[in-house]
Coordinates of C-alpha atoms and ligand atoms in Angstrom, one line a residue:
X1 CA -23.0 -14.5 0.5
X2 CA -22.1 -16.1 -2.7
X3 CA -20.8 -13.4 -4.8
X4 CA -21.4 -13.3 -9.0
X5 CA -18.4 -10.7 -9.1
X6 CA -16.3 -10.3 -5.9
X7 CA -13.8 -6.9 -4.9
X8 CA -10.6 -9.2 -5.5
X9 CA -9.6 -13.1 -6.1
X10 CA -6.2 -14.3 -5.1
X11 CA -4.0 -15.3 -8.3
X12 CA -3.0 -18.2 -6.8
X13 CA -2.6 -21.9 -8.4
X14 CA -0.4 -24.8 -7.9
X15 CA 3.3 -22.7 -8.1
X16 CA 2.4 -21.4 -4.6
X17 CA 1.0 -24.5 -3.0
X18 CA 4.2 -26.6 -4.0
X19 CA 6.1 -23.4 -2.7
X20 CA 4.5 -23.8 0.5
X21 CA 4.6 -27.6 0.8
X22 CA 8.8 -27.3 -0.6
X23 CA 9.2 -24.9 2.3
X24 CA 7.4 -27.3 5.1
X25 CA 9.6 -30.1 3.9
X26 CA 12.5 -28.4 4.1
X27 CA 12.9 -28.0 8.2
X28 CA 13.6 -24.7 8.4
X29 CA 10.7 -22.2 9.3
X30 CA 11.9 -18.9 9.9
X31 CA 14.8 -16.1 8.9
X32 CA 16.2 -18.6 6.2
X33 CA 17.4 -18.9 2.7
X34 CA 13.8 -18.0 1.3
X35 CA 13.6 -14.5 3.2
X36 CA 17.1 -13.6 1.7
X37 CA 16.0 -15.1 -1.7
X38 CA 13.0 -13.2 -1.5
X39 CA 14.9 -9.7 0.0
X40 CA 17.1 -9.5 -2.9
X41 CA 14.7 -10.7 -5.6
X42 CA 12.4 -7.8 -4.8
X43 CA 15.0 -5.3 -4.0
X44 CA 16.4 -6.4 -7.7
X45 CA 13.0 -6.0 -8.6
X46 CA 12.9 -2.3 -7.0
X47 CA 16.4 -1.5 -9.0
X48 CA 17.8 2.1 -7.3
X49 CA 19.6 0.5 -4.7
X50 CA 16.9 -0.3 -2.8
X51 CA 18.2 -2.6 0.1
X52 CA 15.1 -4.7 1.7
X53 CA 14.0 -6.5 4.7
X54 CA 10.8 -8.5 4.9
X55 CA 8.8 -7.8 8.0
X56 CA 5.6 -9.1 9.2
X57 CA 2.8 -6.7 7.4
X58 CA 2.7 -3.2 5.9
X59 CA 1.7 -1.6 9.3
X60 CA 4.7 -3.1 11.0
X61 CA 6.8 -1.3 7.9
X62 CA 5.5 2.1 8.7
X63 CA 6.0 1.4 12.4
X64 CA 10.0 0.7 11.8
X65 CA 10.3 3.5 9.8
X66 CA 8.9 6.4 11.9
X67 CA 11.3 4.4 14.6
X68 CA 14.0 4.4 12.5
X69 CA 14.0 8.0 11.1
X70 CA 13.7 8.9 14.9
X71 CA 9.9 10.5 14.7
X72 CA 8.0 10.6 18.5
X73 CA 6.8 13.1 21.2
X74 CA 6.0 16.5 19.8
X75 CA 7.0 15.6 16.4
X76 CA 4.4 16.2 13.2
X77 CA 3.9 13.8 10.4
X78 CA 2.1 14.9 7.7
X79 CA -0.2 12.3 5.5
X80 CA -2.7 11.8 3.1
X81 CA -6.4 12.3 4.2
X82 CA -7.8 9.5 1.8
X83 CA -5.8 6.9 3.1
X84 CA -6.0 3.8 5.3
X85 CA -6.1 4.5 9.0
X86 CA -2.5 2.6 9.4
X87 CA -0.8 5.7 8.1
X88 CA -2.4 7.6 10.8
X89 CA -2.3 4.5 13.7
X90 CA 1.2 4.2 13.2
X91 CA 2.2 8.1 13.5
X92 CA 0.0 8.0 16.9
X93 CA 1.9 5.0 18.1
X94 CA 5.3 7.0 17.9
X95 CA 3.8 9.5 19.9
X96 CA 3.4 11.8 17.3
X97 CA 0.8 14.0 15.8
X98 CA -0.3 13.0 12.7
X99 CA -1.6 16.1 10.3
X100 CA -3.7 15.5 7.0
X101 CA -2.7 16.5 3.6
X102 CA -5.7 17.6 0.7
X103 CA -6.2 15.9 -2.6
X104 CA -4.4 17.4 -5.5
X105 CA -7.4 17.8 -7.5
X106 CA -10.3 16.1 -8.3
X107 CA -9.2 14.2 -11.0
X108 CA -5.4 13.4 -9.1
X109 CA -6.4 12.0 -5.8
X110 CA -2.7 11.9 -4.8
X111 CA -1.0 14.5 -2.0
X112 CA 1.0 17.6 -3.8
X113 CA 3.6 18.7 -3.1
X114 CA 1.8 22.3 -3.1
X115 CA -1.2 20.2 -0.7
X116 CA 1.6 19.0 1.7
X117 CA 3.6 22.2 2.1
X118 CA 0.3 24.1 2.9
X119 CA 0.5 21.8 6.1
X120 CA 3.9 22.2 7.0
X121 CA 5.0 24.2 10.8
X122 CA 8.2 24.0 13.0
X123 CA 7.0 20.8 14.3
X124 CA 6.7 18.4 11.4
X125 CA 9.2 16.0 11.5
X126 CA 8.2 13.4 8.6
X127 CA 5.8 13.6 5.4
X128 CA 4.0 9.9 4.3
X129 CA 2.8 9.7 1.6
X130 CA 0.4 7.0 -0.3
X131 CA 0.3 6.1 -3.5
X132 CA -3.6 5.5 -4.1
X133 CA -4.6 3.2 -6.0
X134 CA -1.3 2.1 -7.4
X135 CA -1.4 6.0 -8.8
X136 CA 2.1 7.4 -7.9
X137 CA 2.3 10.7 -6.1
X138 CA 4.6 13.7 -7.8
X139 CA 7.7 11.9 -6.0
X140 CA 10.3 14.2 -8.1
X141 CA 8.2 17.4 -6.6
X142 CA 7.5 16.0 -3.1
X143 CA 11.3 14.8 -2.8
X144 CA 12.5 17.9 -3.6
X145 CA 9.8 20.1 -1.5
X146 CA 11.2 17.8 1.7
X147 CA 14.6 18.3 1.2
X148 CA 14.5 21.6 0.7
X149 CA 12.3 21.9 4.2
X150 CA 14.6 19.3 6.1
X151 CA 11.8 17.0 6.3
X152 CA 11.8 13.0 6.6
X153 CA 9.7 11.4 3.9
X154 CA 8.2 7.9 3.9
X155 CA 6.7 6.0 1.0
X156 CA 3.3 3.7 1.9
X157 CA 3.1 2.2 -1.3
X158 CA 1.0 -0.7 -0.3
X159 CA -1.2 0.2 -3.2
X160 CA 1.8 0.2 -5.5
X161 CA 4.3 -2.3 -6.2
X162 CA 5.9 -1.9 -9.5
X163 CA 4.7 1.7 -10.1
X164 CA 7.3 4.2 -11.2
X165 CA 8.0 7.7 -13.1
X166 CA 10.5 7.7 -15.4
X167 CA 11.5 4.2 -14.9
X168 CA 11.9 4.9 -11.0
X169 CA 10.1 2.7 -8.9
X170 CA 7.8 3.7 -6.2
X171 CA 9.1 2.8 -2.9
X172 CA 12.8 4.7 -3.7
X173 CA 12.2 7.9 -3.6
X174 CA 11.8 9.0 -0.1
X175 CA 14.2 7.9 2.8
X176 CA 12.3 4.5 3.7
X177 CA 9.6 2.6 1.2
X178 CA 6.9 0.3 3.1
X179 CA 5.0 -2.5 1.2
X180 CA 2.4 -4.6 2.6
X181 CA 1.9 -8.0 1.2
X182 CA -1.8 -8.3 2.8
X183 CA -4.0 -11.1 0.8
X184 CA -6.1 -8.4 -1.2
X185 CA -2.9 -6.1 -2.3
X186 CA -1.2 -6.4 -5.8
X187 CA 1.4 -9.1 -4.4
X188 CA -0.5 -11.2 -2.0
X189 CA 1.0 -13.3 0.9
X190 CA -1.9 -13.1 3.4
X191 CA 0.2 -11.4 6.2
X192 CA 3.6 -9.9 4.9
X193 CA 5.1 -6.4 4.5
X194 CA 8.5 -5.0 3.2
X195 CA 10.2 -2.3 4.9
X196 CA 13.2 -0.8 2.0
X197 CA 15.9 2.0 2.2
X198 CA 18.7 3.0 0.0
X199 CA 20.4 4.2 2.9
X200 CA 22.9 1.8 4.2
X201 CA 22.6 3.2 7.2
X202 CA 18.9 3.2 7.5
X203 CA 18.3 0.1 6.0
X204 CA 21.0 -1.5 8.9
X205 CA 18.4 0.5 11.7
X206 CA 15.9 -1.5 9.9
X207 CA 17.3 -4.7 10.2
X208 CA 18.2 -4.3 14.1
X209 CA 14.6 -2.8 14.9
X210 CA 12.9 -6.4 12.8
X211 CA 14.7 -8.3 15.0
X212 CA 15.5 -7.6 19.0
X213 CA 18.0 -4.9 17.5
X214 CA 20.4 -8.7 17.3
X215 CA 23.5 -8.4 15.8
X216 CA 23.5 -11.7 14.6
X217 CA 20.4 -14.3 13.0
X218 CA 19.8 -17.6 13.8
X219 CA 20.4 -19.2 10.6
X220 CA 24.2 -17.6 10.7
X221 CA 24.6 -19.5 14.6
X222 CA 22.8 -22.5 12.3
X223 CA 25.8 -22.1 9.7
X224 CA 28.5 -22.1 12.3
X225 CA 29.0 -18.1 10.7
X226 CA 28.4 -16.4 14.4
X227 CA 27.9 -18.2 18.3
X228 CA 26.8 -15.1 20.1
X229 CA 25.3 -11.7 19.5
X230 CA 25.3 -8.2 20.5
X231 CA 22.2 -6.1 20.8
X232 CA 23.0 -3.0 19.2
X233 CA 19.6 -1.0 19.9
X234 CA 16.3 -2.1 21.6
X235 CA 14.5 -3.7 18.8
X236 CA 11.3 -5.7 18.1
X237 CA 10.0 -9.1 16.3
X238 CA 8.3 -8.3 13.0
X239 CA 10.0 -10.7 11.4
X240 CA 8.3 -12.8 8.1
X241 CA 8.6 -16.6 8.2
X242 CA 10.0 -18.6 5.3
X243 CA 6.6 -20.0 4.4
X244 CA 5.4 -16.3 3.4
X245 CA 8.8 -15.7 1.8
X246 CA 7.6 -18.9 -0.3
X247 CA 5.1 -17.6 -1.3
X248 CA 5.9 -13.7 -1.9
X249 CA 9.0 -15.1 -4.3
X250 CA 6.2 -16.7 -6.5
X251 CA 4.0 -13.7 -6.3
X252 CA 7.2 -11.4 -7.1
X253 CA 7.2 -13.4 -10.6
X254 CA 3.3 -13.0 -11.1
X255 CA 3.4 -9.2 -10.3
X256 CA 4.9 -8.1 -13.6
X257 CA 2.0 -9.5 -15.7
X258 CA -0.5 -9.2 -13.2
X259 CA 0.0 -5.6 -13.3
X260 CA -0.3 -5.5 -16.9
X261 CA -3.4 -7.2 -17.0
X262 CA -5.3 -4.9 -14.2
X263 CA -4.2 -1.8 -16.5
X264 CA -6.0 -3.6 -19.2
X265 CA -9.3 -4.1 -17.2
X266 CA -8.9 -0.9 -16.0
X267 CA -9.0 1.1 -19.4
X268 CA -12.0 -1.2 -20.1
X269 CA -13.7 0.2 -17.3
X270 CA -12.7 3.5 -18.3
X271 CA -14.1 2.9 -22.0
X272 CA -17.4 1.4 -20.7
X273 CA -17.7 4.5 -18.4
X274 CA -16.6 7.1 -20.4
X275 CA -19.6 9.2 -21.1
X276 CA -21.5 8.6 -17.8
X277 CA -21.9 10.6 -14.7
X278 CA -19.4 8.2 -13.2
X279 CA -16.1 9.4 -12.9
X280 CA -12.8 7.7 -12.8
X281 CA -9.0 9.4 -11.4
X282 CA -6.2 9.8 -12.7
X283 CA -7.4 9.9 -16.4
X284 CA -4.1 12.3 -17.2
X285 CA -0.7 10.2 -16.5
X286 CA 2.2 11.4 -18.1
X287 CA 3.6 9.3 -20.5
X288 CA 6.5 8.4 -18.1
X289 CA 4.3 7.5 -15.1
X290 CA 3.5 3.1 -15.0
X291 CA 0.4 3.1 -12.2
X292 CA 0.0 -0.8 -10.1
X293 CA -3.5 0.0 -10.8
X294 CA -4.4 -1.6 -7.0
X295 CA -8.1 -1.0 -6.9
X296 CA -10.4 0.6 -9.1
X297 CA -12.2 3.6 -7.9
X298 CA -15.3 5.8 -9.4
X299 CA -16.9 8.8 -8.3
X300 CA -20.2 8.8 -7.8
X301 CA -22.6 11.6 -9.0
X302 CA -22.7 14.7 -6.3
X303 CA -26.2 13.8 -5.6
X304 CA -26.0 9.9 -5.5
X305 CA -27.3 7.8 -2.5
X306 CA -24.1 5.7 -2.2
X307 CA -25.9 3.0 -0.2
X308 CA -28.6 2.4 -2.5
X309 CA -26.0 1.8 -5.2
X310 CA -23.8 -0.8 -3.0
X311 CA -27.3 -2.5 -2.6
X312 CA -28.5 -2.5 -6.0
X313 CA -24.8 -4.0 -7.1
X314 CA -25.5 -6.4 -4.1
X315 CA -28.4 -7.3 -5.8
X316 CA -26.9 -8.0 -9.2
X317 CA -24.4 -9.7 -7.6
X318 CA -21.7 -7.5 -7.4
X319 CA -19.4 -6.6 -4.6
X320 CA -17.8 -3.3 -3.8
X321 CA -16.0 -1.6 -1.3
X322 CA -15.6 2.5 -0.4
X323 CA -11.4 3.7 0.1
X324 CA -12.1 5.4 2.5
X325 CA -14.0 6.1 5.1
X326 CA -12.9 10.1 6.6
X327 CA -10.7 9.9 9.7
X328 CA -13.1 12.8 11.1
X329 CA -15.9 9.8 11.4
X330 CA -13.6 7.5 13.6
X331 CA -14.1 7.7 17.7
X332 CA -10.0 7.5 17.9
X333 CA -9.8 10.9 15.5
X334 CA -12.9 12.8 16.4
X335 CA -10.5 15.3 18.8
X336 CA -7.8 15.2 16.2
X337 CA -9.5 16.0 12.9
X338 CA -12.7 17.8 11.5
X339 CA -14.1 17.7 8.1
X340 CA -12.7 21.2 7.3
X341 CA -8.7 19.9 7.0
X342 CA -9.1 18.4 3.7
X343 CA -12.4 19.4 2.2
X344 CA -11.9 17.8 -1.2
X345 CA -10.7 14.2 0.6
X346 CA -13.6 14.2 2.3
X347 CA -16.2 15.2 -0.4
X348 CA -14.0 12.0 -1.9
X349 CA -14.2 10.1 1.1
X350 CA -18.4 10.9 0.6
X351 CA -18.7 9.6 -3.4
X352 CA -16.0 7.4 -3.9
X353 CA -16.9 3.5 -4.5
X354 CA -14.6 0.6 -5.7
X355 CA -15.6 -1.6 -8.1
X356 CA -14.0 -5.2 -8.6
X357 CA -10.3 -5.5 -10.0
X358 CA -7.9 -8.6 -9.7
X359 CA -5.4 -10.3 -12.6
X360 CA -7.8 -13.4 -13.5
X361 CA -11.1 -11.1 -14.1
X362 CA -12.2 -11.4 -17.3
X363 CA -13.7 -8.5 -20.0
X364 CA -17.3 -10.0 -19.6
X365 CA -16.9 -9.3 -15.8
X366 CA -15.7 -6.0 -16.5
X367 CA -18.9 -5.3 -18.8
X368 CA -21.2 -6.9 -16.3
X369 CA -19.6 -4.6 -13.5
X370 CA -20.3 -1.8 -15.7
X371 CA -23.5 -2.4 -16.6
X372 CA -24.7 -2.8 -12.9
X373 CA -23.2 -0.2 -12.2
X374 CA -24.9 2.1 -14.9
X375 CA -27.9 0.9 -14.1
X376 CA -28.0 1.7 -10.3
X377 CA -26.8 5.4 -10.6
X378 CA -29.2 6.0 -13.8
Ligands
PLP401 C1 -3.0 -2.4 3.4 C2 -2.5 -1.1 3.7 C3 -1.7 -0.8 4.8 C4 -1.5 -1.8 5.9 O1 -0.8 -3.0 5.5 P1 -1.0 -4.3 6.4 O2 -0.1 -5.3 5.8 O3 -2.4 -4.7 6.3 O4 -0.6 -4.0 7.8 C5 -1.2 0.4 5.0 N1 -1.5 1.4 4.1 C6 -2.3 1.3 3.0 C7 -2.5 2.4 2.1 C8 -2.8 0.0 2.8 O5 -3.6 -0.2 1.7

C-alpha cells in the first residue's frame, strides 16, 4: 500500500546514518561512552535531577519500575483506561492487578486526580499514569493526591518527551519516569526506552535491575577501573546498545524543534477543523502547560461509522490509526475489565481516530488530511 499521506515518517537524514556508521567503526558495541553520553544528555535535557538509564524499550521501563518500587502479588496499580496495553501487560507481569482510571472529561482525555482516587482501596500499591498524546496529566494534583495516600506513582510518558507544566518536565514528577524510544514515538530509535528517577536510591535499583543486578560494567573491566563484580540483587538484561545510543543522541538534538513544529501542524488541524462535527482534546491548556503533541487525535461524531471513514481516507490516500482499542475487547482482559469501569474511555475508545502527524509534514498535507477527512464524516 503506497500511502499519499502516511500516520508518521521518521525525521531521519544523514546525521543519524554517519552516527550509526561512527559507532560501527568504533569497536565497541554495547554499554559504552555513547549510552553515558546519551544518559546525561537527556537527563540534562529532563533538568529536575532526573538521573537516567537507557534500557531496551518503553515496556522494559515500566517493567523495572514496578520491580523497583517493589509492586507484585496482591498489590493494585491503578492506570489509565485509554492507554496502550503495556501499561496494563506490565502490571500483570508483576503479579499485580491492574485497575482502570476514567477520562477527565471529554475535552481532557488525561486521568484526574479526582478519576484516580475514585479507584483507590487498601490494596493499590502504585498509580501510572500516561500522558496521551504528548498532553500532560495534572502532575501537581496527582503528585500530591499520591502522597498524601502513600501511593507509588509512575510516569509512562512515551507520548511525551519534552512536555512540562511550569517549566517541569514530564517524566520527574512521580517516583520513576519511563520513555520509549519506539520508531513512531516523538524521539525515534526503532527499539529503545529510558527508565529515569530522581531518587538516588531508585535510580541505583534501576541500574542493578538493567543489568544482572552487576555491580560493575564491562566497559569499567575494559578501562582497567574494576576486575570483578558483585551481584547486588537478581537483575535482568534490558540493556540498549551503543548503536541506538547513536542514534537517540542525534534524535535528542532534533526533539526540541521537532516538537515545535508538530504543535504548529497541530493548531492547523485545529483551525481547519474548527467548526465541524470533528472534535479535537485538549483545546484548553493553561498557559504554563508545553504538550509533545505525539499523535493527533479527533472525535468522531456520536453517530459516525468509524470504519467507513478509515476506508474513505484509505481511499484518498490517507492513513490513520485508532488510540485505542478498549482493554474490555482483548481475550487477555475479558475476566478483568467490563465496559462499565470507565464509561467515558470507552465511548473514546468507540470515536476516537488519529490522523497523520510527524515533524517533516507539510501545511498542504495538513489541508489535504483535513479535507478527506471532512469529506468522509459529511
Ligand atoms: C509505545 C508505548 C509504550 C511501549 O513502548 P515500547 O518501547 O514499544 O515497549 C508504552 N506505553 C505507551 C503509552 C506507548 O505509547
Amino acid at each position: 500500500m503506497m500511502w499519499k499521506i502516511q500516520l508518521f515518517k521518521l525525521n531521519f537524514d544523514h546525521r543519524e546514518r554517519d552516527a550509526v556508521l561512527e559507532t560501527v567503526d568504533s569497536g565497541w558495541l554495547t554499554m559504552g561512552e555513547r549510552i553515558l553520553g546519551f544518559e546525561a544528555a537527556f537527563g540534562d535535557y529532563l533538568g529536575h535531577g532526573a538521573r537516567c538509564t537507557a534500557v531496551s524499550n518503553g515496556t522494559a521501563a515500566l517493567h523495572m519500575a514496578l520491580l523497583a518500587l517493589d509492586v507484585g502479588q496482591g498489590d493494585e496499580v491503578i492506570i489509565p483506561a485509554l492507554t496502550f496495553v503495556a501499561d496494563a501487560n506490565a502490571v500483570r507481569m508483576v503479579g499485580a492487578r491492574p485497575v482502570l482510571a476514567d477520562c477527565a472529561s471529554r475535552s481532557d482525555w488525561n486521568v484526574s486526580a479526582e478519576s484516580i482516587a475514585r479507584k483507590i482501596t487498601p490494596r493499590t500499591k502504585a498509580v501510572i499514569v500516561v500522558h496521551y498524546a504528548g498532553f500532560p496529566c495534572d502532575m501537581p494534583a496527582i503528585a500530591a493526591l499520591c502522597r498524601e495516600r502513600g501511593l507509588k506513582l509512575v510516569e509512562d510518558v512515551a507520548h511525551a518527551p519534552g512536555a512540562s507544566i511550569a517549566g517541569q518536565m514530564c517524566g520527574t514528577f512521580g517516583d520513576v519516569g519511563c520513555f520509549s524510544f519506539f520508531s513512531n514515538k516523538n524521539l525515534s530509535i526503532g527499539e529503545g526506552g529510558m527508565v529515569v528517577a530522581c531518587d538516588g536510591n531508585l535510580s541505583q535499583r534501576l541500574r542493578y535491575l538493567r543489568s544482572h543486578g552487576m555491580t560493575t560494567l564491562t566497559l569499567d573491566r575494559h578501562k582497567g577501573r574494576a576486575a570483578t563484580y558483585d551481584v547486588a540483587e537478581p537483575g535482568l538484561n534490558y540493556r540498549m546498545d551503543e548503536i541506538r545510543a547513536a542514534i537517540g543522541l542525534v534524535q535528542l538534538d532534533k526533539l526540541p524543534a521537532g516538537n515545535l513544529r508538530r504543535k504548529e501542524l497541530t493548531e492547523r488541524y485545529r483551525r481547519n477543523l474548527a467548526g465541524s462535527p470533528l472534535q479535537m482534546p485538549f483545546d484548553n491548556l493553561s498557559a504554563d502547560v508545553v504538550s509533545a503533541y505525539h499523535i493527533l487525535p479527533v472525535l468522531l461524531p456520536q453517530a459516525c461509522d468509524r470504519m467507513g471513514v478509515i476506508e474513505m481516507l484509505k481511499t484518498a490516500g490517507v492513513q490513520s490509526s485508532i488510540h485505542y482499542l478498549p482493554f474490555s475487547g482483548f481475550t487477555a482482559y475479558r475476566e478483568y475489565f467490563t465496559a462499565q469501569d470507565a464509561p467515558l474511555a470507552e465511548e473514546i475508545c468507540s470515536r476516537e481516530l488519529t490522523m497523520p502527524l510527524y515533524p517533516t509534514m507539510s501545511d498542504r498535507e495538513v489541508d489535504l488530511v483535513t479535507g478527506a477527512l471532512l469529506g468522509a464524516v459529511a
